[in-house]
Structures are given as C-alpha cells and as structure tokens.
Short mmCIF file of C-alpha atoms in Angstrom, two decimals:
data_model
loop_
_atom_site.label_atom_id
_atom_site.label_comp_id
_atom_site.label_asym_id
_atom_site.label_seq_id
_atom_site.Cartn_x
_atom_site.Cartn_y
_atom_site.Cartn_z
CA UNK M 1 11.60 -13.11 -21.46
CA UNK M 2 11.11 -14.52 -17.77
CA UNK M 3 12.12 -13.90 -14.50
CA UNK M 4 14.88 -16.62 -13.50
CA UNK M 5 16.75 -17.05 -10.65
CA UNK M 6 20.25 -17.67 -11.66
CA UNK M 7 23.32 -15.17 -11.83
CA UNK M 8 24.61 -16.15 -14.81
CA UNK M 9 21.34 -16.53 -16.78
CA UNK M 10 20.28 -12.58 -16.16
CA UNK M 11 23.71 -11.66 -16.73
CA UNK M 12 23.71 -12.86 -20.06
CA UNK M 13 20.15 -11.92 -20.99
CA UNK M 14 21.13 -8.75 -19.96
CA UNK M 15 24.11 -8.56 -21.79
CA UNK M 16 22.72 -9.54 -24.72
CA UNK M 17 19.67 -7.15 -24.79
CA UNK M 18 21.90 -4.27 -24.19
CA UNK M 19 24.00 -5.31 -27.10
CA UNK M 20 20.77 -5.69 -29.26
CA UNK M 21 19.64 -2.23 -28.20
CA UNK M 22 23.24 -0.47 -29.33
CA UNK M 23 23.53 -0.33 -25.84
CA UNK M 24 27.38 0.70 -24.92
CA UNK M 25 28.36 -2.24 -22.71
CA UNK M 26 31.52 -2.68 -20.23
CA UNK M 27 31.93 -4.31 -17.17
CA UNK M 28 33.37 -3.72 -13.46
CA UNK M 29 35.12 -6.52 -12.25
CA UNK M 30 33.90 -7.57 -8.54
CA UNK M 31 36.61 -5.83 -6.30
CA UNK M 32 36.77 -8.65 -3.60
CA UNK M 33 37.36 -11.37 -5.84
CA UNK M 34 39.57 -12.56 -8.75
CA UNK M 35 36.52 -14.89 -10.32
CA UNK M 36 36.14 -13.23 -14.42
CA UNK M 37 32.95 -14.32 -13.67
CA UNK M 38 31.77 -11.70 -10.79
CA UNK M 39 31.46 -8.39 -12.57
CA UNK M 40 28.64 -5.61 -12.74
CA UNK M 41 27.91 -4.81 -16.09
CA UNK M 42 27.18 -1.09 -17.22
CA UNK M 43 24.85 -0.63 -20.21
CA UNK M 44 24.88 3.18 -21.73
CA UNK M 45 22.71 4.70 -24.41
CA UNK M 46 22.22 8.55 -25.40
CA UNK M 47 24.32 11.50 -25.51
CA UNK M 48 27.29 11.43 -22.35
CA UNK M 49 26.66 15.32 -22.15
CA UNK M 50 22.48 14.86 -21.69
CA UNK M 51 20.86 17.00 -19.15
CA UNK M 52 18.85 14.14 -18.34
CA UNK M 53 19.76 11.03 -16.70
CA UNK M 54 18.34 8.12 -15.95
CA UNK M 55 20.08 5.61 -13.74
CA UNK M 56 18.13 1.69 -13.27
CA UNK M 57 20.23 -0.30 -10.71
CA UNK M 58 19.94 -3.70 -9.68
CA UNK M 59 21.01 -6.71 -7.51
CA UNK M 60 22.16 -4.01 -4.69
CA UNK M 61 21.05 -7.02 -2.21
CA UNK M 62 22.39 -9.56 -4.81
CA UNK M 63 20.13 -12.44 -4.20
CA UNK M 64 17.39 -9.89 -5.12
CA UNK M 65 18.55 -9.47 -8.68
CA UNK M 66 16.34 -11.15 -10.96
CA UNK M 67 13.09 -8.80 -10.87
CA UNK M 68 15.39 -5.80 -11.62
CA UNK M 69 17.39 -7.58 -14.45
CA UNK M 70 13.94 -7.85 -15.67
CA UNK M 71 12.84 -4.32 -14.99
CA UNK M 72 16.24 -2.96 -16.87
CA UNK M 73 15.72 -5.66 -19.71
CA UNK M 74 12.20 -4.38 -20.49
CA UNK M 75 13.22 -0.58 -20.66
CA UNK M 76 16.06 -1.10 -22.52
CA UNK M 77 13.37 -2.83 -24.93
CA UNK M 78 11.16 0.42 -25.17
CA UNK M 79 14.00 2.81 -25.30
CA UNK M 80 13.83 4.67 -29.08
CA UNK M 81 15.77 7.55 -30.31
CA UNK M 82 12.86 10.06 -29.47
CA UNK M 83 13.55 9.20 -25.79
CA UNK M 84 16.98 9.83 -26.35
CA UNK M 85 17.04 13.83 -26.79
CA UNK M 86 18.87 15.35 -24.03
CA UNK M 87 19.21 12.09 -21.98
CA UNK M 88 20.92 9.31 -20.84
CA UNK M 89 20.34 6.33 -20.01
CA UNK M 90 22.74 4.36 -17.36
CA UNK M 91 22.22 0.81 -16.07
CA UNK M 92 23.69 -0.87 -13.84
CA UNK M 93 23.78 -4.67 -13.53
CA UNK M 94 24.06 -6.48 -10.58
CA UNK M 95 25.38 -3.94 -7.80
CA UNK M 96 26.68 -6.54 -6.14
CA UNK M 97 27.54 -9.43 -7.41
CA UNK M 98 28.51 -11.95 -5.37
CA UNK M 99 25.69 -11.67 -2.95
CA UNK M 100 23.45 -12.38 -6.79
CA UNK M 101 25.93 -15.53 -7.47
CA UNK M 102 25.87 -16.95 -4.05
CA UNK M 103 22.67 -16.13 -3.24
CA UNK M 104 22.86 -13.42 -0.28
CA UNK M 105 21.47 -9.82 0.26
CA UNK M 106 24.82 -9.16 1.92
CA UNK M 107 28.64 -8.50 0.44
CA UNK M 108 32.03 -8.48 1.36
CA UNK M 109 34.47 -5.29 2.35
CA UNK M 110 38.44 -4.94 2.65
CA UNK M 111 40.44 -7.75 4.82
CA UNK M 112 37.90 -10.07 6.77
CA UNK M 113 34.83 -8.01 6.25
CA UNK M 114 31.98 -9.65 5.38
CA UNK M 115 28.27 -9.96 6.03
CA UNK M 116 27.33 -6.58 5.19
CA UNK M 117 24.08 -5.76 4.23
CA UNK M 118 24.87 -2.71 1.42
CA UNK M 119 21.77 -1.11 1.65
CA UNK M 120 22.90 0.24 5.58
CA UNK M 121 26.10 0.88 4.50
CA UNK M 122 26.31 4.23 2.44
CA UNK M 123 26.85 6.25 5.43
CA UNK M 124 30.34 8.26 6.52
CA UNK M 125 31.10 6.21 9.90
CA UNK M 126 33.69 9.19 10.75
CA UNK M 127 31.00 11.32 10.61
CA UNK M 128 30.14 12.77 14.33
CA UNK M 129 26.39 12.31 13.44
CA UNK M 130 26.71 7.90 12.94
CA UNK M 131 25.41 6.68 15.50
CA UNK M 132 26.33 3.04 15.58
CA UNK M 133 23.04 1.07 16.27
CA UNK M 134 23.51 -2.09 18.45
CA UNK M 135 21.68 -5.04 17.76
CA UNK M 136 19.03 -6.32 19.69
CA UNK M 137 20.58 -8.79 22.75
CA UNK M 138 17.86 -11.42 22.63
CA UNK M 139 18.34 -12.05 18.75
CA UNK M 140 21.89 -12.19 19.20
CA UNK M 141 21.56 -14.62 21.99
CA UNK M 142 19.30 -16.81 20.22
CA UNK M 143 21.62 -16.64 17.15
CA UNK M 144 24.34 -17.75 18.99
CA UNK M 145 22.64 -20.52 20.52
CA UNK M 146 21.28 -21.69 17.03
CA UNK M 147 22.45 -24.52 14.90
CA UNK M 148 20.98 -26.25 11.62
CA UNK M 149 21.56 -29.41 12.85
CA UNK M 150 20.22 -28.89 16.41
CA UNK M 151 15.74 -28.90 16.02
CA UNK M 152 15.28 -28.00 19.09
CA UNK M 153 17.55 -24.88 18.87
CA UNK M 154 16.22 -24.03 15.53
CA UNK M 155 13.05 -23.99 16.98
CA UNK M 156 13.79 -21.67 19.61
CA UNK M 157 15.53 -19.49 16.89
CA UNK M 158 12.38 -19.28 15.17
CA UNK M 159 10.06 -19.03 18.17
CA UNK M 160 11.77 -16.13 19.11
CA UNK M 161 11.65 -14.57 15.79
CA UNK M 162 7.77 -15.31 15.57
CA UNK M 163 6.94 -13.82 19.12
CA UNK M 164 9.03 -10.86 18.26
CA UNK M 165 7.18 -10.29 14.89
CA UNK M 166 3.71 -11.22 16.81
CA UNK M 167 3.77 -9.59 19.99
CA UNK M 168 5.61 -6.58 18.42
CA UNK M 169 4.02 -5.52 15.78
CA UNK M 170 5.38 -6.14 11.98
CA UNK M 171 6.36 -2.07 12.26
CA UNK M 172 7.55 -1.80 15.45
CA UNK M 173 9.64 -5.11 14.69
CA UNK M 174 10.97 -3.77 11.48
CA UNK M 175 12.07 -0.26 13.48
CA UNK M 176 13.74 -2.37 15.77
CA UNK M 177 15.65 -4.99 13.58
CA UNK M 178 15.30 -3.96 10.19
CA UNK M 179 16.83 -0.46 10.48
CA UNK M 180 20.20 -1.75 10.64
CA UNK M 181 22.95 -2.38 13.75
CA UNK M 182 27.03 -1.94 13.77
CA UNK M 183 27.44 -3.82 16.28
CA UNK M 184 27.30 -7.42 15.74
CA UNK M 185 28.44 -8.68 12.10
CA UNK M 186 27.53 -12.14 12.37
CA UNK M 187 23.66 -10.99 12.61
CA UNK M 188 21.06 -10.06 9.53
CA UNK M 189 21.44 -5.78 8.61
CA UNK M 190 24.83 -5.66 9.44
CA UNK M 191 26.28 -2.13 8.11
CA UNK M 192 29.60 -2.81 8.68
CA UNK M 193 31.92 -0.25 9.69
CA UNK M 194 33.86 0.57 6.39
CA UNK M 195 32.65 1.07 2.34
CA UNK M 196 31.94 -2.54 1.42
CA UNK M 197 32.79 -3.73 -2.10
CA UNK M 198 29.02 -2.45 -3.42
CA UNK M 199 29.05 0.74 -2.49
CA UNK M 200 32.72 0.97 -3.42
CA UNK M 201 31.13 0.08 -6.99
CA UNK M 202 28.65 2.36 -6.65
CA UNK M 203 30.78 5.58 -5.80
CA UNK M 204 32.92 4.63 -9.32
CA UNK M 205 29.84 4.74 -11.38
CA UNK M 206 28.54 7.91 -9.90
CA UNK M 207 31.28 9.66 -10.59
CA UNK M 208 32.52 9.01 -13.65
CA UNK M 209 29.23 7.96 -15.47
CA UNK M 210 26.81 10.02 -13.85
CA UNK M 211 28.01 13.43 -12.48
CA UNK M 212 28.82 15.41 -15.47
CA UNK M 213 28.24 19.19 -15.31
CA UNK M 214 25.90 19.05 -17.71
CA UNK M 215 23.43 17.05 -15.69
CA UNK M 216 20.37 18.56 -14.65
CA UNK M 217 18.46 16.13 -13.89
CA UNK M 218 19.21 12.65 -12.41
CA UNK M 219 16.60 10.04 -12.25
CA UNK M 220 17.43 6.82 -9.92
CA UNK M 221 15.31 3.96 -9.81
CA UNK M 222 16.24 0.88 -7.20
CA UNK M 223 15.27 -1.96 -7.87
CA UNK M 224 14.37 -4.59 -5.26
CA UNK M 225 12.08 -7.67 -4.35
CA UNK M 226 11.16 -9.32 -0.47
CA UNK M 227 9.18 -6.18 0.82
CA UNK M 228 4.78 -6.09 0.51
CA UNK M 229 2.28 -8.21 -0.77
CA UNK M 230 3.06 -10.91 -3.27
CA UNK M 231 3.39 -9.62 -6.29
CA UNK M 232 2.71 -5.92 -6.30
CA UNK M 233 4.82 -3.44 -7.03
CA UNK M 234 5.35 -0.43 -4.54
CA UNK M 235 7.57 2.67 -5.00
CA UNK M 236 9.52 3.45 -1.75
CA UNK M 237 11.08 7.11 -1.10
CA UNK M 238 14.06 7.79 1.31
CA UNK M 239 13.75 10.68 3.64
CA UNK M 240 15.82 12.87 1.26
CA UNK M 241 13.38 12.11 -1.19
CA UNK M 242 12.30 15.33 -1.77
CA UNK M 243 8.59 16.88 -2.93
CA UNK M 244 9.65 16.68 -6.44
CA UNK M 245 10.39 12.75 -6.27
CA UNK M 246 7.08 12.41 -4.46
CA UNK M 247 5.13 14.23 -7.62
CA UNK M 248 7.26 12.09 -9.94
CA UNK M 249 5.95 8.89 -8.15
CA UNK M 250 2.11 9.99 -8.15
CA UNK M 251 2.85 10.40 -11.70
CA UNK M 252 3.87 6.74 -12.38
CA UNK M 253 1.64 4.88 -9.53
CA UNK M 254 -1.46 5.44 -7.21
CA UNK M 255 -1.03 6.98 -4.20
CA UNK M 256 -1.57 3.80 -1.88
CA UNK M 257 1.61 2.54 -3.84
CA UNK M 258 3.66 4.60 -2.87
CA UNK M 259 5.58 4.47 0.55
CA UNK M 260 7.94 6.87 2.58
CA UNK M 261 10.67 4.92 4.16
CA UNK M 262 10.69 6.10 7.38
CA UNK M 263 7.09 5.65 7.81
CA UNK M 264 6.16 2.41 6.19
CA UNK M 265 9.19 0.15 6.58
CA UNK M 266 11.92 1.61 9.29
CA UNK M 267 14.24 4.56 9.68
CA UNK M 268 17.00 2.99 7.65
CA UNK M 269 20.33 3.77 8.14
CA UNK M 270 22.83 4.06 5.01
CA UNK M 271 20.43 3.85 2.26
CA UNK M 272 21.74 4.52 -1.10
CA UNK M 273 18.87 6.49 -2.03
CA UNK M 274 19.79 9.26 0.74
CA UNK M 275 23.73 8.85 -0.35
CA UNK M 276 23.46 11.28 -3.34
CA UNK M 277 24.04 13.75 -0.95
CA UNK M 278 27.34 12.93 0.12
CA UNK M 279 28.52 13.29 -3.52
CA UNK M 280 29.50 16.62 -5.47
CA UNK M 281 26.42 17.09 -7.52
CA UNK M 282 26.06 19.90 -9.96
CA UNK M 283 24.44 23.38 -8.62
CA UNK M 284 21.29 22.99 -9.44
CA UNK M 285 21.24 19.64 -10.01
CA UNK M 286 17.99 17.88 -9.20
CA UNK M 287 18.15 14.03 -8.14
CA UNK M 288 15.11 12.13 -7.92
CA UNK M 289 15.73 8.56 -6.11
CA UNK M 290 12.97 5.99 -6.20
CA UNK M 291 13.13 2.07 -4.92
CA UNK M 292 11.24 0.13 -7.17
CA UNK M 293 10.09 -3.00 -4.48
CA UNK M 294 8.38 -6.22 -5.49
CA UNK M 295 6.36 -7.85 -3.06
CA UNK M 296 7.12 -11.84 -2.86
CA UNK M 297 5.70 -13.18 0.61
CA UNK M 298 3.36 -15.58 1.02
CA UNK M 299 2.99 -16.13 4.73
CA UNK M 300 -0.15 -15.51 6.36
CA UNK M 301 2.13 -13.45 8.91
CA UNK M 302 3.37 -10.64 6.09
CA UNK M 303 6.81 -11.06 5.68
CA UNK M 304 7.69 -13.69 8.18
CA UNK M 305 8.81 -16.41 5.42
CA UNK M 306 11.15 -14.12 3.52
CA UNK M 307 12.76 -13.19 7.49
CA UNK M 308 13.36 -16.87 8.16
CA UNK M 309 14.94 -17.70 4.89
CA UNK M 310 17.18 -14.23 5.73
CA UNK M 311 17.87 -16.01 9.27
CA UNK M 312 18.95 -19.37 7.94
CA UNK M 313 20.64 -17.89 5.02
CA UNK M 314 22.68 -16.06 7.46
CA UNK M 315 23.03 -19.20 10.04
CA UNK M 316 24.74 -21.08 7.10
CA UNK M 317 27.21 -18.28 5.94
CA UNK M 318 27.85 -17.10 9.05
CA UNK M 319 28.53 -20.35 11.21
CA UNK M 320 28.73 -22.90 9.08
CA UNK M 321 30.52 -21.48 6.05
CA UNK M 322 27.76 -22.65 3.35
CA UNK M 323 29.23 -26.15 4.55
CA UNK M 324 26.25 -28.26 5.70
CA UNK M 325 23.99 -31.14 4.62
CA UNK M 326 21.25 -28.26 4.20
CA UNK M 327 22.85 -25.80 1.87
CA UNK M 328 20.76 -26.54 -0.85
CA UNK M 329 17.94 -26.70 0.93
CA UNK M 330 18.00 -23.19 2.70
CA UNK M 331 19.51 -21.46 -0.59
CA UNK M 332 17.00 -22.59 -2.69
CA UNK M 333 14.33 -21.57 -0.10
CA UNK M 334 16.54 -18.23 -0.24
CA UNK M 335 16.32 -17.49 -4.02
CA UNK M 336 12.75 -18.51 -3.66
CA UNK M 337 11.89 -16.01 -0.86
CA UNK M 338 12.91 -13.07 -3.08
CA UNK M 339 12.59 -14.69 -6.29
CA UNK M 340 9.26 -16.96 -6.53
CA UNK M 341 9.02 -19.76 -8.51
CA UNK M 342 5.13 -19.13 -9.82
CA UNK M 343 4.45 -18.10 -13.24
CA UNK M 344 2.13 -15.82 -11.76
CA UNK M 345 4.80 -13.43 -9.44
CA UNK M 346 7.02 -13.59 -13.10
CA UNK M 347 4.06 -12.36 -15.36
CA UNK M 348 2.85 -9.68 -12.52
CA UNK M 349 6.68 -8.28 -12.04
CA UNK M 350 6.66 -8.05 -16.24
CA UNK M 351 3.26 -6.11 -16.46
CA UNK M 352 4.54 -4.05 -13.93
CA UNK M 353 7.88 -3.07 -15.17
CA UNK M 354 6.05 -2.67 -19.04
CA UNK M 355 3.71 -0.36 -17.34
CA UNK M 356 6.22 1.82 -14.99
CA UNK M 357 8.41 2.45 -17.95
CA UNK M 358 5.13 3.07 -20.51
CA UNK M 359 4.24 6.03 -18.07
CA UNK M 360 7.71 6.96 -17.21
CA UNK M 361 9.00 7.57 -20.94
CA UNK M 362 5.77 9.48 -21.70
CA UNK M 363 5.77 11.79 -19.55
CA UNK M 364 5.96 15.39 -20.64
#
C-alpha cells in the first residue's frame, strides 16, 4: 500500500480493500456527468441500526484524494468484529469526483456552474444571515490580466500573490482570500451560489446512510492534504465543533496538533464540518466533526507553492479550458502540490493514519 496520485488507481485499491474487508460496496454515479467512470463509492460495515457511527470522507477537494483513500484503506484494514458492536462504519470515496480525475479542488453545479470550491459551499444562500463575500479587487485584476503564455504577466500574477502573502501576513492573507468570496467565479474559493454536485452527494449520503433514529453518536472525520508543514498531520475543528469534539481530538493527538478553524486558518464560510446542523439529526444526537489535514508544502514561504499551483490550476481551467501547451506541466505540479511525490510524505501520511485509527478504535 502507497499513496498514488491517480483517480483510478485509489478507486480501485479502494474498491478492492472494501470488498476484502466484507465491506458492503455501491456506488453514486457523478451527477454532472454521464462518464461510468466518475462515481463516489460507499463502503459499509456493521449493524445499519448502530448507535455509533463513524463516517471517513475523502476527495471533498478532489485533487486532494489520495492521502484520504489511504487513511480509509488503512482503517478498513484494522476494522474487526469487536469494533463492530453497536457501530457503523460509513466511507465515503471520493466526494467529488471529478475535481480527483481532473485534478482540481473545485466541482461543477447545475447549468454552467462551475469552479466551485465545495468546501465554501454547504451554506443556505437564501438564508438572511449569507453574507456573500466579494473577492479581493487587486487579485481579480491581476487574474484578469494574467496569461500562461504571457511571462511578464505571469510574473506580475505571482508578484502580486507573493507581496500579498509577505507584506500581509500568511493569517491575515488566508482571512482575506482563503475564507471564501461569491462574487467572482472565475477566481480560487469560489462558493458558488447554488448546491454544487459534491455537496448534492453529500446531502444523499447523510440522509439515507447516516441519520437513522437510532444514531447516537456520529463520528466525521475529513480528510484533506495542502494545509501545515510537510508531512504532519493536524486535526482541524469547525466553529460548531463543540467541547466534546475538542476532548475527542486531545484523545487521538497532542494538543499543538490540533487547530480551531477560525483561529488557525480563516473564518471559513460553508464548511461541511459546520453543515450537520442544517440537517434533521436525532434528539440527542451527538456529532463530532474532525478534518484530518496533511501538511505537503515545501516552500520556505509556508504554503506559497501549494497557492501558486491553486492559481495556475485555476488560470488553465478557467481561461484556457485545460487547452494549452502547459497543461501537463501545471497539473502535474497540481497533483504534486497536494500529493508529493517523496517516499518520505507517503510513509509519514501511512504512520499517521495507522496511528490515528490505533488510538481511535481503542478508545473506551
């Protein structure tokens, strides 16, 4: 077993292991596209009337999907019928699955929609409390002005990017870009302004795989790569986190591992970790939402090398169509950014996951 960065190749590792473990297995076509191909596969062991359930998700920002194929792969490897009294496990393949096939963190939504980052877009834009965020002016100017084929405009792209990230502040940047904006769908954390096809996904699994009355406890864990230091392994909470998911973190983690949202990476509009509270959960009903991150940069300004392979990524859907002499170039350097090629990031992201899930399952 080995982190790869292919769609196909963790979909049908992960198949397979699920099948091996007695796993029940079906799959969820991809809604925006008739390719047999595109589908998020559903793996289900233990009793559908548990009053524990634990949910694994990954590829919610496709491109990011190999680490948690890995992560779900390695606990449906340690799963045995002991840890099988009174719960269920649920997980959930590739979220979204044509951002994991062609290589984006965003997806598609009904009609023309497209571009939207999923992870800003579990939110109820009727609601009187959206606000739509704009984007920020000068990055859309500088986006506009940008071409792959122009250096000089590249350049400037970048330049702009750098002094933002330099002058700013790596927090104060992330508040300001990273939240999310509704304004402009041609730039990066676009949250659209209907359910994309993800969330869409997301909403049918809920409810008819994971609400049942006789749930009492619902464990989610995210899983997610681009975020930190290379190779480590941080657990991220959502403002609706709660106390209790906090404990259940400290339990699994050290404390400097462990990061609120809001306070450590940006006040993040339509996360899916916060969306359990639009659904009809069970009185009673605890839910206890977790985002497993994986670090992967490797610039000596934190996270500036996975933002520029989000920019260009971006430049080539977005204006070019994925049709330019570069494409392999900047998807490659996309895959790479969340996915890195050393043998190192693979065997830290396996330790990790085989150590998460040795805690997790023994806890009392």
């Amino acid at each position: 077993m080995r982190v790869i960065q292919t769609y196909q190749a963790n979909r049908d590792s992960f198949c397979k292991k699920a099948l091996q473990c007695g796993a029940r297995l079906y799959h969820l076509p991809y809604a925006g596209s008739t390719d047999p191909d595109l589908a998020t596969d559903i793996a289900v062991l233990g009793d559908d009337n548990a009053e524990n359930v634990i949910v694994v998700s990954s590829g919610l920002h496709g491109v990011e999907l190999p680490a948690g194929s890995i992560v779900q792969q390695i606990a449906l490897d340690k799963i045995k019928d002991r840890h099988l009294k009174a719960t269920k496990f649920v997980f959930v393949h590739a979220l979204n699955p044509y951002g994991a096939k062609y290589s984006l963190r965003t997806d598609r939504g009904e009609g023309t929609s497209r571009n939207i980052d999923p992870a800003r877009n579990f939110l109820d834009f009727a609601s009187p409390d959206f606000i739509a965020t704009s984007a920020n002016p000068a990055i859309a100017s500088a986006f506009d002005k940008a071409s792959l084929s122009n250096s000089s405009l590249s350049m400037m792209w970048a330049r702009l990017l750098y002094t933002a990230f330099i002058e700013q502040g790596q927090s104060t940047f992330k508040r300001n870009f990273v939240r999310g904006q509704y304004t402009n769908p041609s730039l990066p954390y676009y949250g659209g302004d209907t359910a994309c096809f993800t969330r869409l996904t997301w909403e049918n699994i809920v409810r008819h795989e994971i609400l049942k009355p006789s749930a009492k406890k619902i464990y989610h864990f995210d899983c997610h790569t681009g975020d930190g230091p290379f190779g480590v392994l941080q657990l991220y909470l959502c403002a609706k986190a709660g106390q209790h998911t906090r404990q259940l973190a400290e339990k699994l983690t050290t404390l400097e591992k462990i990061k609120t949202t809001d306070d450590y990476f940006a006040q993040v509009t339509g996360d899916i970790g916060d969306y359990w509270a639009s659904f009809d959960v069970p009185e009673g009903t605890q839910i206890y939402p977790i985002t497993l991150e994986f670090g992967t940069t490797q610039a000596r300004v934190t996270g500036i090398d996975v933002l520029g392979a989000i920019l260009n990524r971006t430049l080539l859907s977005e204006k070019y169509n994925d049709d330019h002499p570069q494409k392999d170039q900047i998807i490659q350097k996309m895959c790479t950014a969340f996915t890195p090629t050393q043998k190192e990031w693979s065997d830290v992201v396996m330790n990790q996951s085989h150590d998460i899930w040795e805690k997790f399952l023994t806890l009392e």
